[in-house]
Tab-separated table of N, CA and C in Angstrom:
chain	number	residue	atom	x	y	z
R	724	MET	N	156.319	44.629	68.008
R	724	MET	CA	156.149	43.986	69.298
R	724	MET	C	156.291	45.040	70.396
R	725	LEU	N	155.414	44.983	71.365
R	725	LEU	CA	155.411	45.962	72.451
R	725	LEU	C	156.455	45.621	73.514
R	726	PRO	N	157.061	46.638	74.088
R	726	PRO	CA	157.983	46.383	75.201
R	726	PRO	C	157.217	45.814	76.406
R	727	GLU	N	157.909	45.088	77.238
R	727	GLU	CA	157.310	44.419	78.398
R	727	GLU	C	156.673	45.419	79.370
R	728	VAL	N	157.262	46.584	79.505
R	728	VAL	CA	156.731	47.608	80.415
R	728	VAL	C	155.339	48.053	79.966
R	729	ILE	N	155.163	48.238	78.679
R	729	ILE	CA	153.866	48.670	78.147
R	729	ILE	C	152.837	47.555	78.294
R	730	LYS	N	153.246	46.302	78.040
R	730	LYS	CA	152.331	45.174	78.222
R	730	LYS	C	151.841	45.097	79.666
R	731	THR	N	152.765	45.259	80.597
R	731	THR	CA	152.407	45.221	82.020
R	731	THR	C	151.442	46.347	82.363
R	732	GLU	N	151.687	47.518	81.823
R	732	GLU	CA	150.810	48.671	82.069
R	732	GLU	C	149.409	48.426	81.506
R	733	ILE	N	149.322	47.848	80.332
R	733	ILE	CA	148.020	47.546	79.717
R	733	ILE	C	147.263	46.517	80.537
R	734	VAL	N	147.953	45.460	80.965
R	734	VAL	CA	147.315	44.419	81.779
R	734	VAL	C	146.813	45.007	83.093
R	735	CYS	N	147.610	45.847	83.713
R	735	CYS	CA	147.202	46.500	84.969
R	735	CYS	C	145.967	47.372	84.747
R	736	HIS	N	145.964	48.124	83.656
R	736	HIS	CA	144.823	48.985	83.340
R	736	HIS	C	143.556	48.162	83.103
R	737	LEU	N	143.672	47.060	82.371
R	737	LEU	CA	142.510	46.204	82.116
R	737	LEU	C	142.004	45.548	83.399
R	738	ASP	N	142.903	45.154	84.286
R	738	ASP	CA	142.483	44.603	85.588
R	738	ASP	C	141.714	45.642	86.396
R	739	ASN	N	142.185	46.886	86.356
R	739	ASN	CA	141.475	47.965	87.059
R	739	ASN	C	140.095	48.204	86.454
R	740	LEU	N	139.993	48.114	85.124
R	740	LEU	CA	138.689	48.265	84.472
R	740	LEU	C	137.721	47.167	84.902
R	741	ILE	N	138.203	45.941	84.990
R	741	ILE	CA	137.358	44.829	85.437
R	741	ILE	C	136.855	45.088	86.847
R	742	THR	N	137.727	45.566	87.712
R	742	THR	CA	137.332	45.880	89.091
R	742	THR	C	136.294	46.990	89.122
R	743	GLU	N	136.510	48.036	88.323
R	743	GLU	CA	135.565	49.153	88.294
R	743	GLU	C	134.203	48.726	87.758
R	744	PHE	N	134.192	47.913	86.708
R	744	PHE	CA	132.915	47.414	86.191
R	744	PHE	C	132.217	46.548	87.225
R	745	GLY	N	132.987	45.774	87.977
R	745	GLY	CA	132.406	44.968	89.053
R	745	GLY	C	131.774	45.829	90.125
R	746	ASN	N	132.388	46.978	90.419
R	746	ASN	CA	131.813	47.905	91.406
R	746	ASN	C	130.598	48.631	90.851
R	747	TYR	N	130.630	48.943	89.563
R	747	TYR	CA	129.555	49.719	88.957
R	747	TYR	C	128.319	48.879	88.678
R	748	PHE	N	128.502	47.605	88.373
R	748	PHE	CA	127.388	46.698	88.090
R	748	PHE	C	127.414	45.506	89.041
R	749	PRO	N	127.169	45.729	90.330
R	749	PRO	CA	127.232	44.622	91.287
R	749	PRO	C	126.000	43.731	91.217
R	750	ASP	N	126.159	42.496	91.609
R	750	ASP	CA	125.064	41.547	91.830
R	750	ASP	C	124.101	41.466	90.649
R	751	MET	N	124.637	41.302	89.467
R	751	MET	CA	123.788	41.220	88.280
R	751	MET	C	123.434	39.772	87.950
R	752	ASN	N	123.798	38.830	88.805
R	752	ASN	CA	123.636	37.423	88.465
R	752	ASN	C	122.284	36.842	88.846
R	753	LEU	N	121.498	37.521	89.670
R	753	LEU	CA	120.234	36.941	90.113
R	753	LEU	C	119.211	36.863	88.986
R	754	LEU	N	119.177	37.831	88.131
R	754	LEU	CA	118.288	37.803	86.964
R	754	LEU	C	119.126	38.081	85.721
R	755	SER	N	118.923	37.306	84.690
R	755	SER	CA	119.643	37.569	83.451
R	755	SER	C	118.994	38.760	82.748
R	756	SER	N	119.699	39.321	81.790
R	756	SER	CA	119.145	40.480	81.083
R	756	SER	C	117.892	40.100	80.301
R	757	GLU	N	117.814	38.866	79.842
R	757	GLU	CA	116.618	38.415	79.119
R	757	GLU	C	115.389	38.478	80.024
R	758	VAL	N	115.566	38.119	81.285
R	758	VAL	CA	114.460	38.145	82.248
R	758	VAL	C	114.008	39.577	82.493
R	759	ILE	N	114.934	40.507	82.526
R	759	ILE	CA	114.607	41.910	82.778
R	759	ILE	C	113.910	42.525	81.565
R	760	ILE	N	114.405	42.222	80.378
R	760	ILE	CA	113.885	42.843	79.161
R	760	ILE	C	112.575	42.219	78.696
R	761	SER	N	112.442	40.908	78.809
R	761	SER	CA	111.199	40.243	78.387
R	761	SER	C	110.816	39.148	79.389
R	762	PRO	N	110.281	39.541	80.535
R	762	PRO	CA	110.002	38.575	81.603
R	762	PRO	C	108.911	37.563	81.273
R	763	PHE	N	108.035	37.863	80.332
R	763	PHE	CA	106.909	36.970	80.059
R	763	PHE	C	107.209	35.947	78.971
R	764	SER	N	108.343	36.072	78.310
R	764	SER	CA	108.670	35.124	77.248
R	764	SER	C	109.922	34.304	77.539
R	765	CYS	N	110.568	34.527	78.674
R	765	CYS	CA	111.786	33.771	78.964
R	765	CYS	C	111.490	32.612	79.918
R	766	ASP	N	112.443	31.719	80.022
R	766	ASP	CA	112.281	30.507	80.817
R	766	ASP	C	112.624	30.777	82.281
R	767	VAL	N	111.926	30.098	83.179
R	767	VAL	CA	112.142	30.258	84.622
R	767	VAL	C	113.529	29.757	85.016
R	768	LYS	N	114.107	28.867	84.218
R	768	LYS	CA	115.445	28.339	84.523
R	768	LYS	C	116.512	29.428	84.488
R	769	ASN	N	116.239	30.537	83.809
R	769	ASN	CA	117.200	31.639	83.737
R	769	ASN	C	117.254	32.453	85.020
R	770	VAL	N	116.371	32.162	85.960
R	770	VAL	CA	116.285	32.918	87.211
R	770	VAL	C	116.878	32.075	88.337
R	771	LYS	N	117.656	32.703	89.214
R	771	LYS	CA	118.213	31.996	90.375
R	771	LYS	C	117.090	31.543	91.292
R	772	GLU	N	117.396	30.563	92.126
R	772	GLU	CA	116.383	29.955	92.994
R	772	GLU	C	115.686	30.961	93.902
R	773	GLU	N	116.430	31.937	94.435
R	773	GLU	CA	115.844	32.902	95.380
R	773	GLU	C	114.677	33.672	94.770
R	774	ALA	N	114.744	33.915	93.478
R	774	ALA	CA	113.729	34.744	92.823
R	774	ALA	C	112.748	33.941	91.968
R	775	GLN	N	112.908	32.631	91.886
R	775	GLN	CA	112.077	31.839	90.973
R	775	GLN	C	110.598	31.854	91.334
R	776	GLU	N	110.285	31.695	92.611
R	776	GLU	CA	108.872	31.652	93.008
R	776	GLU	C	108.167	32.966	92.674
R	777	GLU	N	108.814	34.067	93.022
R	777	GLU	CA	108.236	35.378	92.723
R	777	GLU	C	108.147	35.593	91.214
R	778	PHE	N	109.149	35.129	90.483
R	778	PHE	CA	109.148	35.285	89.033
R	778	PHE	C	108.010	34.498	88.384
R	779	ILE	N	107.730	33.301	88.890
R	779	ILE	CA	106.625	32.495	88.356
R	779	ILE	C	105.299	33.219	88.572
R	780	GLU	N	105.134	33.826	89.758
R	780	GLU	CA	103.915	34.605	90.025
R	780	GLU	C	103.807	35.772	89.048
R	781	LEU	N	104.912	36.462	88.828
R	781	LEU	CA	104.919	37.596	87.893
R	781	LEU	C	104.570	37.131	86.481
R	782	LYS	N	105.147	36.033	86.071
R	782	LYS	CA	104.935	35.528	84.718
R	782	LYS	C	103.471	35.159	84.469
R	783	ASN	N	102.757	34.760	85.519
R	783	ASN	CA	101.352	34.367	85.385
R	783	ASN	C	100.375	35.499	85.697
R	784	ASP	N	100.879	36.674	85.995
R	784	ASP	CA	100.040	37.830	86.324
R	784	ASP	C	99.623	38.534	85.024
R	785	THR	N	98.348	38.414	84.662
R	785	THR	CA	97.875	39.001	83.397
R	785	THR	C	97.851	40.527	83.435
R	786	THR	N	97.577	41.092	84.606
R	786	THR	CA	97.592	42.554	84.731
R	786	THR	C	98.999	43.086	84.487
R	787	ALA	N	99.982	42.415	85.061
R	787	ALA	CA	101.373	42.823	84.853
R	787	ALA	C	101.758	42.680	83.385
R	788	LYS	N	101.285	41.626	82.751
R	788	LYS	CA	101.590	41.403	81.336
R	788	LYS	C	101.007	42.527	80.475
R	789	ASP	N	99.781	42.945	80.787
R	789	ASP	CA	99.162	44.049	80.046
R	789	ASP	C	99.932	45.345	80.253
R	790	HIS	N	100.354	45.586	81.490
R	790	HIS	CA	101.118	46.806	81.779
R	790	HIS	C	102.473	46.776	81.066
R	791	PHE	N	103.082	45.607	80.979
R	791	PHE	CA	104.381	45.464	80.317
R	791	PHE	C	104.293	45.837	78.836
R	792	LYS	N	103.157	45.535	78.212
R	792	LYS	CA	102.985	45.808	76.782
R	792	LYS	C	102.942	47.300	76.465
R	793	VAL	N	102.451	48.110	77.414
R	793	VAL	CA	102.257	49.530	77.117
R	793	VAL	C	103.254	50.453	77.815
R	794	ALA	N	103.894	49.998	78.876
R	794	ALA	CA	104.767	50.880	79.661
R	794	ALA	C	106.229	50.717	79.251
R	795	PRO	N	107.007	51.780	79.379
R	795	PRO	CA	108.455	51.642	79.195
R	795	PRO	C	109.020	50.676	80.245
R	796	LEU	N	110.148	50.104	79.955
R	796	LEU	CA	110.730	49.061	80.798
R	796	LEU	C	110.947	49.515	82.240
R	797	ASN	N	111.543	50.693	82.427
R	797	ASN	CA	111.795	51.158	83.797
R	797	ASN	C	110.496	51.442	84.544
R	798	ASN	N	109.487	51.977	83.871
R	798	ASN	CA	108.194	52.228	84.526
R	798	ASN	C	107.508	50.928	84.913
R	799	PHE	N	107.636	49.915	84.069
R	799	PHE	CA	107.044	48.613	84.392
R	799	PHE	C	107.640	48.057	85.677
R	800	TRP	N	108.967	48.055	85.776
R	800	TRP	CA	109.599	47.487	86.974
R	800	TRP	C	109.334	48.345	88.203
R	801	LEU	N	109.204	49.650	88.033
R	801	LEU	CA	108.826	50.502	89.172
R	801	LEU	C	107.423	50.164	89.658
R	802	LYS	N	106.518	49.927	88.726
R	802	LYS	CA	105.140	49.586	89.083
R	802	LYS	C	105.066	48.230	89.790
R	803	MET	N	105.966	47.317	89.477
R	803	MET	CA	105.963	45.972	90.067
R	803	MET	C	106.665	45.925	91.428
R	804	ARG	N	107.182	47.067	91.884
R	804	ARG	CA	107.947	47.106	93.132
R	804	ARG	C	107.176	46.576	94.329
R	805	ASN	N	105.893	46.917	94.455
R	805	ASN	CA	105.104	46.463	95.603
R	805	ASN	C	104.682	45.009	95.466
R	806	SER	N	104.319	44.591	94.268
R	806	SER	CA	103.823	43.229	94.053
R	806	SER	C	104.945	42.195	94.012
R	807	TYR	N	106.041	42.545	93.379
R	807	TYR	CA	107.154	41.611	93.190
R	807	TYR	C	108.461	42.307	93.579
R	808	PRO	N	108.687	42.517	94.868
R	808	PRO	CA	109.819	43.346	95.302
R	808	PRO	C	111.196	42.790	94.941
R	809	LEU	N	111.381	41.485	95.024
R	809	LEU	CA	112.705	40.918	94.741
R	809	LEU	C	113.063	41.065	93.265
R	810	CYS	N	112.183	40.625	92.395
R	810	CYS	CA	112.441	40.741	90.948
R	810	CYS	C	112.586	42.201	90.533
R	811	SER	N	111.726	43.037	91.070
R	811	SER	CA	111.749	44.452	90.713
R	811	SER	C	113.040	45.128	91.168
R	812	SER	N	113.458	44.869	92.397
R	812	SER	CA	114.670	45.533	92.893
R	812	SER	C	115.899	45.088	92.111
R	813	ILE	N	115.951	43.821	91.746
R	813	ILE	CA	117.086	43.330	90.958
R	813	ILE	C	117.073	43.959	89.561
R	814	ALA	N	115.903	44.031	88.948
R	814	ALA	CA	115.792	44.624	87.610
R	814	ALA	C	116.154	46.104	87.641
R	815	LEU	N	115.683	46.806	88.663
R	815	LEU	CA	115.979	48.236	88.749
R	815	LEU	C	117.461	48.487	89.009
R	816	LYS	N	118.104	47.612	89.778
R	816	LYS	CA	119.552	47.757	89.983
R	816	LYS	C	120.299	47.626	88.664
R	817	ALA	N	119.774	46.798	87.776
R	817	ALA	CA	120.416	46.629	86.470
R	817	ALA	C	120.121	47.805	85.548
R	818	LEU	N	118.939	48.404	85.671
R	818	LEU	CA	118.536	49.478	84.762
R	818	LEU	C	119.008	50.857	85.207
R	819	ILE	N	119.105	51.101	86.494
R	819	ILE	CA	119.385	52.442	87.014
R	819	ILE	C	120.743	53.001	86.597
R	820	PRO	N	121.836	52.225	86.567
R	820	PRO	CA	123.113	52.845	86.170
R	820	PRO	C	123.060	53.529	84.818
R	821	PHE	N	122.297	52.998	83.878
R	821	PHE	CA	122.233	53.604	82.554
R	821	PHE	C	121.451	54.910	82.581
R	822	SER	N	120.358	54.937	83.316
R	822	SER	CA	119.574	56.171	83.364
R	822	SER	C	120.295	57.244	84.159
R	823	THR	N	121.029	56.864	85.217
R	823	THR	CA	121.737	57.880	85.987
R	823	THR	C	122.888	58.467	85.181
R	824	SER	N	123.540	57.662	84.357
R	824	SER	CA	124.596	58.196	83.488
R	824	SER	C	124.006	59.199	82.506
R	825	TYR	N	122.847	58.877	81.944
R	825	TYR	CA	122.183	59.788	81.015
R	825	TYR	C	121.807	61.089	81.727
R	826	LEU	N	121.235	60.975	82.934
R	826	LEU	CA	120.822	62.171	83.665
R	826	LEU	C	122.022	63.044	84.022
R	827	ARG	N	123.138	62.416	84.376
R	827	ARG	CA	124.337	63.184	84.703
R	827	ARG	C	124.816	63.946	83.468
R	828	GLU	N	124.821	63.283	82.316
R	828	GLU	CA	125.235	63.948	81.081
R	828	GLU	C	124.274	65.077	80.708
R	829	ALA	N	122.975	64.854	80.891
R	829	ALA	CA	121.992	65.900	80.589
R	829	ALA	C	122.190	67.094	81.512
R	830	GLY	N	122.466	66.826	82.776
R	830	GLY	CA	122.712	67.905	83.734
R	830	GLY	C	123.952	68.694	83.384
R	831	PHE	N	125.004	68.000	82.971
R	831	PHE	CA	126.236	68.681	82.593
R	831	PHE	C	126.015	69.547	81.358
R	832	SER	N	125.265	69.047	80.393
R	832	SER	CA	124.972	69.837	79.189
R	832	SER	C	124.152	71.073	79.528
R	833	ALA	N	123.169	70.914	80.423
R	833	ALA	CA	122.353	72.063	80.834
R	833	ALA	C	123.214	73.091	81.553
R	834	MET	N	124.137	72.624	82.398
R	834	MET	CA	125.009	73.549	83.115
R	834	MET	C	125.905	74.304	82.139
R	835	LEU	N	126.422	73.617	81.124
R	835	LEU	CA	127.276	74.285	80.143
R	835	LEU	C	126.522	75.367	79.386
R	836	SER	N	125.255	75.117	79.077
R	836	SER	CA	124.498	76.137	78.352
R	836	SER	C	124.146	77.319	79.257
R	837	LEU	N	124.013	77.078	80.565
R	837	LEU	CA	123.708	78.174	81.489
R	837	LEU	C	124.950	78.988	81.842
R	838	LYS	N	126.074	78.322	81.975
R	838	LYS	CA	127.309	78.996	82.386
R	838	LYS	C	128.142	79.333	81.157
R	839	THR	N	127.949	80.491	80.630
R	839	THR	CA	128.768	80.954	79.512
R	839	THR	C	129.849	81.860	80.077
R	840	LYS	N	130.724	82.367	79.221
R	840	LYS	CA	131.773	83.268	79.698
R	840	LYS	C	131.181	84.531	80.317
R	841	LYS	N	130.055	84.986	79.775
R	841	LYS	CA	129.434	86.206	80.288
R	841	LYS	C	128.684	85.959	81.590
R	842	ARG	N	128.275	84.706	81.822
R	842	ARG	CA	127.466	84.401	83.007
R	842	ARG	C	128.192	83.419	83.929
R	843	ASN	N	129.507	83.498	84.012
R	843	ASN	CA	130.262	82.493	84.736
R	843	ASN	C	130.122	82.576	86.253
R	844	ARG	N	129.648	83.670	86.806
R	844	ARG	CA	129.486	83.786	88.255
R	844	ARG	C	128.046	83.557	88.686
R	845	LEU	N	127.238	83.131	87.783
R	845	LEU	CA	125.824	82.913	88.038
R	845	LEU	C	125.616	81.735	88.981
R	846	ASP	N	124.742	81.920	89.982
R	846	ASP	CA	124.338	80.816	90.852
R	846	ASP	C	123.246	80.061	90.107
R	847	ILE	N	123.548	78.857	89.663
R	847	ILE	CA	122.647	78.167	88.739
R	847	ILE	C	121.704	77.175	89.410
R	848	ASP	N	121.627	77.135	90.730
R	848	ASP	CA	120.789	76.130	91.403
R	848	ASP	C	119.351	76.142	90.892
R	849	ALA	N	118.707	77.298	90.936
R	849	ALA	CA	117.304	77.379	90.519
R	849	ALA	C	117.165	77.189	89.007
R	850	ASP	N	118.089	77.772	88.243
R	850	ASP	CA	118.013	77.667	86.783
R	850	ASP	C	118.184	76.228	86.303
R	851	ILE	N	119.127	75.513	86.900
R	851	ILE	CA	119.359	74.141	86.451
R	851	ILE	C	118.218	73.231	86.881
R	852	ARG	N	117.596	73.528	88.007
R	852	ARG	CA	116.423	72.761	88.440
R	852	ARG	C	115.311	72.901	87.407
R	853	CYS	N	115.113	74.119	86.910
R	853	CYS	CA	114.094	74.344	85.870
R	853	CYS	C	114.500	73.693	84.546
R	854	ALA	N	115.764	73.774	84.205
R	854	ALA	CA	116.228	73.224	82.931
R	854	ALA	C	116.114	71.704	82.886
R	855	LEU	N	116.309	71.041	84.023
R	855	LEU	CA	116.292	69.577	84.045
R	855	LEU	C	114.935	68.986	84.386
R	856	SER	N	114.011	69.815	84.854
R	856	SER	CA	112.701	69.311	85.257
R	856	SER	C	111.864	68.944	84.046
R	857	LYS	N	111.154	67.842	84.157
R	857	LYS	CA	110.235	67.435	83.094
R	857	LYS	C	108.839	68.003	83.334
R	858	THR	N	108.641	68.620	84.498
R	858	THR	CA	107.349	69.190	84.849
R	858	THR	C	107.174	70.527	84.139
R	859	LYS	N	106.063	70.681	83.477
R	859	LYS	CA	105.756	71.945	82.803
R	859	LYS	C	105.156	72.903	83.831
R	860	PRO	N	105.627	74.138	83.881
R	860	PRO	CA	105.077	75.087	84.854
R	860	PRO	C	103.651	75.508	84.497
R	861	ASN	N	102.822	75.678	85.516
R	861	ASN	CA	101.461	76.174	85.335
R	861	ASN	C	101.522	77.685	85.568
R	862	PHE	N	101.663	78.428	84.489
R	862	PHE	CA	101.893	79.859	84.599
R	862	PHE	C	100.713	80.596	85.220
R	863	GLN	N	99.482	80.135	84.995
R	863	GLN	CA	98.311	80.797	85.579
R	863	GLN	C	98.399	80.778	87.108
R	864	ILE	N	98.723	79.637	87.679
R	864	ILE	CA	98.827	79.529	89.143
R	864	ILE	C	100.003	80.352	89.652
R	865	LEU	N	101.125	80.320	88.938
R	865	LEU	CA	102.292	81.092	89.365
R	865	LEU	C	102.002	82.592	89.352
R	866	ILE	N	101.345	83.059	88.310
R	866	ILE	CA	101.022	84.484	88.211
R	866	ILE	C	100.004	84.881	89.269
R	867	ALA	N	99.007	84.026	89.490
R	867	ALA	CA	97.971	84.329	90.485
R	867	ALA	C	98.535	84.363	91.900
R	868	SER	N	99.601	83.616	92.153
R	868	SER	CA	100.150	83.577	93.512
R	868	SER	C	101.057	84.765	93.814
R	869	LYS	N	101.419	85.549	92.816
R	869	LYS	CA	102.261	86.726	93.026
R	869	LYS	C	101.392	87.934	93.365
R	870	GLN	N	101.866	88.704	94.306
R	870	GLN	CA	101.126	89.897	94.718
R	870	GLN	C	101.757	91.116	94.049
R	871	CYS	N	100.922	91.960	93.505
R	871	CYS	CA	101.414	93.171	92.856
R	871	CYS	C	102.008	94.106	93.896
R	872	GLN	N	103.096	94.776	93.532
R	872	GLN	CA	103.727	95.743	94.423
R	872	GLN	C	103.290	97.147	93.980
R	873	ASN	N	102.343	97.706	94.708
R	873	ASN	CA	101.846	99.044	94.375
R	873	ASN	C	102.816	100.099	94.877
R	874	SER	N	102.946	101.167	94.103
R	874	SER	CA	103.796	102.268	94.559
R	874	SER	C	102.954	103.228	95.392
R	875	HIS	N	103.561	103.940	96.306
R	875	HIS	CA	102.830	104.848	97.206
R	875	HIS	C	102.663	106.201	96.641
């Protein structure tokens, strides 16, 4: 049996966790996760009244349905931002915390590989930008834009 002091400490810690999760995932009640993950197969009753009209329009949009079949979930909701702003913004608020956590971890891993004991004073701004970028460099254009330094 645990002493009362430890029980109180555990309860306090769990209350703080609930508060932190509430801050990290705010306003998740407007759309259920089922609506975000599979908007074309779920019931309109799962959506709060504020978003129901827009959700019904989305559900009947055949172009959106075709895009949903081929695009990743986050890309689909980004594409729907102009057509269905309320549903899209709510869905993206639910999806973004997970991708930002992943990006932060990827950035930290890239920084660790760049900053070794031998290179600990290195200014890594440009290097980490290259390491984290998904854009492939066009070396032909980069080389063509450099001017040769002729010696006199």
